[in-house]
XYZ file of C-alpha atoms in Angstrom:
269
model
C -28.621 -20.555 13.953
C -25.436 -20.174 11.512
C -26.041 -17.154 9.423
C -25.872 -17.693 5.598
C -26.186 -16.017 2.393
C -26.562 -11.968 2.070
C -26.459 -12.133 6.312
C -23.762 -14.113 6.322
C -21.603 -11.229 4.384
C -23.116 -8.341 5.828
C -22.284 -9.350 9.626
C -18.281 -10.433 7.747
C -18.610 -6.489 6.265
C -19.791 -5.150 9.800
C -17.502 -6.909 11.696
C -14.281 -6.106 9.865
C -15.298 -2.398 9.663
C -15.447 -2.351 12.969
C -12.160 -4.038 13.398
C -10.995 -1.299 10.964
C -12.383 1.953 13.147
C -11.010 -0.055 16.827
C -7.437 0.094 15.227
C -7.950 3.350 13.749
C -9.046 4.855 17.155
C -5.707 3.276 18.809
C -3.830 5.017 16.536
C -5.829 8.189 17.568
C -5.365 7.205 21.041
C -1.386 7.430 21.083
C 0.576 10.488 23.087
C -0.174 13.114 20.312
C 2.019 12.028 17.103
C 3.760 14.954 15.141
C 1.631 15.911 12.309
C 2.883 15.467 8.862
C 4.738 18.424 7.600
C 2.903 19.980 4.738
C 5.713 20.762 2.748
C 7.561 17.497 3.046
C 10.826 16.491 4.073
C 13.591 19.119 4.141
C 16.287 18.107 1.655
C 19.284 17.820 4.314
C 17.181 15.208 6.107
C 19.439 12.543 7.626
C 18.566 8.735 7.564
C 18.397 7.585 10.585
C 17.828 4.257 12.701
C 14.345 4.880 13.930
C 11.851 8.247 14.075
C 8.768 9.682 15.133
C 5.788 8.215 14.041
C 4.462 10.137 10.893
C 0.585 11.237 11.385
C -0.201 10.342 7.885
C -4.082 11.561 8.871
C -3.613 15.385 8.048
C -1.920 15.054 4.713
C -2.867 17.314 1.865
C -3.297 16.038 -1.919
C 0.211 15.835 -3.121
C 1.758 18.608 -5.889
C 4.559 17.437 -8.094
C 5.328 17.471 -11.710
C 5.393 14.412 -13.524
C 6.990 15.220 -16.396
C 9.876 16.408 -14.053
C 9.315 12.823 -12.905
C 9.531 10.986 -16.063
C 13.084 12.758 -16.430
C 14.150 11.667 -13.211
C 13.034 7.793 -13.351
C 15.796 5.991 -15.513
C 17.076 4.599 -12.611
C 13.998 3.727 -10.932
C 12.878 1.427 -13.897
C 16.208 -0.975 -13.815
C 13.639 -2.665 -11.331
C 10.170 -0.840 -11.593
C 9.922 -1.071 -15.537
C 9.733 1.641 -18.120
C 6.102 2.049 -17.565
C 6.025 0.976 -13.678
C 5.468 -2.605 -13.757
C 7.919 -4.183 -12.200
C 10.305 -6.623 -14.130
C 11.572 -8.455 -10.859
C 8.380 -10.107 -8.912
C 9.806 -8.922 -5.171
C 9.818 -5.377 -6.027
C 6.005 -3.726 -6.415
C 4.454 -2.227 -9.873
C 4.211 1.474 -9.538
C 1.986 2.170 -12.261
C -1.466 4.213 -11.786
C -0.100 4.110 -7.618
C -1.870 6.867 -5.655
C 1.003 9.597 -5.688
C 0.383 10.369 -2.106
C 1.141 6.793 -1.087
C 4.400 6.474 -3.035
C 5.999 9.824 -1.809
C 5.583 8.995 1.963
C 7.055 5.358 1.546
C 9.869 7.319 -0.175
C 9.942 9.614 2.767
C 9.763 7.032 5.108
C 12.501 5.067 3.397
C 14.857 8.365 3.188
C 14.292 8.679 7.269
C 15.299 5.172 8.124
C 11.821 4.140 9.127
C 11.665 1.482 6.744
C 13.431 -2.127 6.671
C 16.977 -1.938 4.788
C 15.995 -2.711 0.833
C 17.644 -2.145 -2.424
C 16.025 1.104 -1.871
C 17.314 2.555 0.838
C 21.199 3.990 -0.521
C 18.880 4.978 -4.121
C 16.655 7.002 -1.719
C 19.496 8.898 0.275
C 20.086 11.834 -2.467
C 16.850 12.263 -3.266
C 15.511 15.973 -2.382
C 11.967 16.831 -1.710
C 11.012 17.971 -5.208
C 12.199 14.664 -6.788
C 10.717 12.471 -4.943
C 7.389 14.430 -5.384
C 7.855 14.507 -8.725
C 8.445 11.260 -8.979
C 5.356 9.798 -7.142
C 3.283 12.495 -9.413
C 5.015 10.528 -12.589
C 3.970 7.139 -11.495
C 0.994 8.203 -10.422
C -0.192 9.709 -14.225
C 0.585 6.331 -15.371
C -2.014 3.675 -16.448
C -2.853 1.625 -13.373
C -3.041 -1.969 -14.503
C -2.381 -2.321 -17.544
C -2.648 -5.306 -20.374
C 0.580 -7.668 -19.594
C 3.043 -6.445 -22.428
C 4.140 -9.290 -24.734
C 7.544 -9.146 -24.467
C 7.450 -9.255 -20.288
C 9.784 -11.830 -19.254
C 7.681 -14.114 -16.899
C 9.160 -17.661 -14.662
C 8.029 -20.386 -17.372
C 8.524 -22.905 -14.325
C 5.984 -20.923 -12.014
C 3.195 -22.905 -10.965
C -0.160 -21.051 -11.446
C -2.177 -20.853 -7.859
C -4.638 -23.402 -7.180
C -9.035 -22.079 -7.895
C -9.003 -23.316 -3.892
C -6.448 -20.606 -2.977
C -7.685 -17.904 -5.295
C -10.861 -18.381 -4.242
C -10.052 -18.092 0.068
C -7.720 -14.926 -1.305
C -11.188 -13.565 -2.699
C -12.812 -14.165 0.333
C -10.676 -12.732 2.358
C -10.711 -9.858 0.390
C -14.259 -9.229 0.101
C -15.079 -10.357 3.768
C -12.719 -10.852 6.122
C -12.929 -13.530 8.446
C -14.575 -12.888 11.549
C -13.643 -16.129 13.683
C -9.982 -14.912 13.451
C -10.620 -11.158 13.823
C -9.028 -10.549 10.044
C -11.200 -7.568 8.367
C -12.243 -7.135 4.933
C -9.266 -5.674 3.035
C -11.632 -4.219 0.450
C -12.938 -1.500 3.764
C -9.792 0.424 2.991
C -8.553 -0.833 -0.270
C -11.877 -0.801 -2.182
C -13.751 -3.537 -3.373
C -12.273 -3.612 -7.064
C -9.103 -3.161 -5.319
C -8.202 0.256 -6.786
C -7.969 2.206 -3.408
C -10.316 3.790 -0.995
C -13.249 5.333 -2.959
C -12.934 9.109 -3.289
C -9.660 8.874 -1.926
C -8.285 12.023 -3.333
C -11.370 14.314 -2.572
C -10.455 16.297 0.265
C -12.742 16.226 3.482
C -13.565 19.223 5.363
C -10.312 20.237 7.021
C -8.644 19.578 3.313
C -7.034 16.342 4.144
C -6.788 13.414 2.176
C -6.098 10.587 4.638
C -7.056 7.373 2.882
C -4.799 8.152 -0.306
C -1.997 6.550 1.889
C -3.628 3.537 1.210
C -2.481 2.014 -1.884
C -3.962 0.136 -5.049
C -3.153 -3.501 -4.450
C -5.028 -5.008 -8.023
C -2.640 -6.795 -9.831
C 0.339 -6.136 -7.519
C 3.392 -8.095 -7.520
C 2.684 -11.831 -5.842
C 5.998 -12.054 -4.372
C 6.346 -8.287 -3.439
C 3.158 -8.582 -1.668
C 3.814 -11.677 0.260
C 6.638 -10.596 1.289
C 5.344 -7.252 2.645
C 2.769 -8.648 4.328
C 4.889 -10.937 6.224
C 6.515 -7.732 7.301
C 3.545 -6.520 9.482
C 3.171 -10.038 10.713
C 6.651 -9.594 11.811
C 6.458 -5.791 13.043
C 8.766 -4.587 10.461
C 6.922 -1.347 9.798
C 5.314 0.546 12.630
C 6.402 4.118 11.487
C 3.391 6.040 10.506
C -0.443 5.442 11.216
C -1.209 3.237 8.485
C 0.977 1.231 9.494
C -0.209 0.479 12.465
C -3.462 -0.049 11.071
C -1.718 -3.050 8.779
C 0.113 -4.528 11.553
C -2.900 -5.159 13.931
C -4.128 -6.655 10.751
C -1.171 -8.459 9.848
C -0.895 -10.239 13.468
C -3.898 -12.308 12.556
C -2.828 -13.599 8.980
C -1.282 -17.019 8.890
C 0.984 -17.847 6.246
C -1.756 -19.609 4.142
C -3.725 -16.425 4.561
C -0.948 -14.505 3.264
C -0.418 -16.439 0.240
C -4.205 -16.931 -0.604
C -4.708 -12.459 -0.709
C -1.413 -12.168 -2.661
C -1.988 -14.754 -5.332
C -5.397 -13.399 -5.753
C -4.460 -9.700 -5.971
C -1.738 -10.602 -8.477
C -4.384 -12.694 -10.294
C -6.456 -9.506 -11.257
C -3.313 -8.062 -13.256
C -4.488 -6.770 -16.411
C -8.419 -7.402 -15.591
């Protein structure tokens, strides 16, 4: 008998968790990755084509000074916005972002390791201290904010369909089992404002799941776009990443467009 209802959701929730810990536990079964350094990346640094993969699972909560941050970000907001939400869709909103998640994609991006972006020549001078301090910045500012007035917006946009926003929902909140696609809320939470706790160390002092980042009212096009980059393999550099590419494998381009244009749809809720 089909299960329904409460059952129905509960063996969605218990299947994509356990989707979750199989692809966490091939990550932990690879030839010994280098452990994150502690004290980040050491300023002289070279980007290069392709590098070891970073064990983002023994990080430590991140230390950086934000107003340092807010000193340093003029150049940052020609496409992140004054107050880190993005005034160009493709590029992601940076408000409220877990600081921890936004210094290692800057690390990663001053390495090589990511795809080439508009990023990647901003990132090159960048020492260790600024780009703590600016992840510490964005990260003091107020995650999701009320859509300012004045934010220029694409008058000719159509608004997604209820049908889409509501499989984006689902797929959120449960997965779907038949075609092995977890939950996103398991690591993203369910109001989609990170793992829970994220930032309380566990008992080696680690804080593994702020890597993870806050997706709620994210950028539609920025997140289409990176998902279609673990579909593709474009970003198989550290361990979360792996995580999001076994996951990305399994999303269709439907599925992809139904998560993003529901995430975006929470802006400002």
């Amino acid at each position: 008998m089909k299960p329904t209802g409460t059952l129905s959701t509960i063996l969605s929730l218990a299947t994509g968790s356990l989707l979750v810990l199989l692809a966490y536990a091939q990550v932990r079964a690879q030839d010994a990755p280098p452990p994150a350094p502690q004290d980040g990346v050491h300023e002289s640094a070279a980007p290069h084509a392709a590098g070891p993969l970073l064990d983002l699972r023994r990080i430590q909560p991140l230390r950086g000074d934000a107003a340092a941050g807010k000193a340093k970000s003029a150049l940052c907001s020609n496409c992140h916005g004054e107050q880190g939400i993005s005034i160009v869709p493709i590029f992601p909103n940076l408000a409220g972002q877990r600081a921890e998640y936004m210094y290692w994609q800057l690390v990663e991006s001053k390495l090589g390791n990511l795809p080439p972006s508009t990023m990647t020549p901003l990132v090159a001078d960048l020492s260790d201290a600024d780009m703590r301090d600016l992840a510490a910045y964005y990260a003091s500012l107020p995650p999701n904010p009320p859509l300012p007035a004045d934010r220029p917006g694409d008058e000719t946009a159509t608004p997604p369909a209820a049908d889409v926003l509501a499989r984006g929902q689902a797929l959120y909140l449960e997965g779907s089992p038949e075609a092995g696609i977890p939950p996103c809320q398991g690591c993203h939470g369910r109001d989609a404002l990170g793992f829970r706790n994220a930032l309380q160390p566990n008992r080696s002092g680690h804080v593994p799941y702020a890597t993870y980042p806050i997706l709620r009212g994210q950028q539609r096009d920025y997140l289409q776009i990176r998902l279609g980059q673990y579909q593709g393999d474009e970003f198989n550099d550290s361990t979360p990443d792996l995580v999001m590419s076994g996951v990305g494998h399994r999303l269709d381009p439907d599925s992809i467009a139904a998560l993003s244009s529901y995430l975006s749809s929470l802006y400002g809720n």
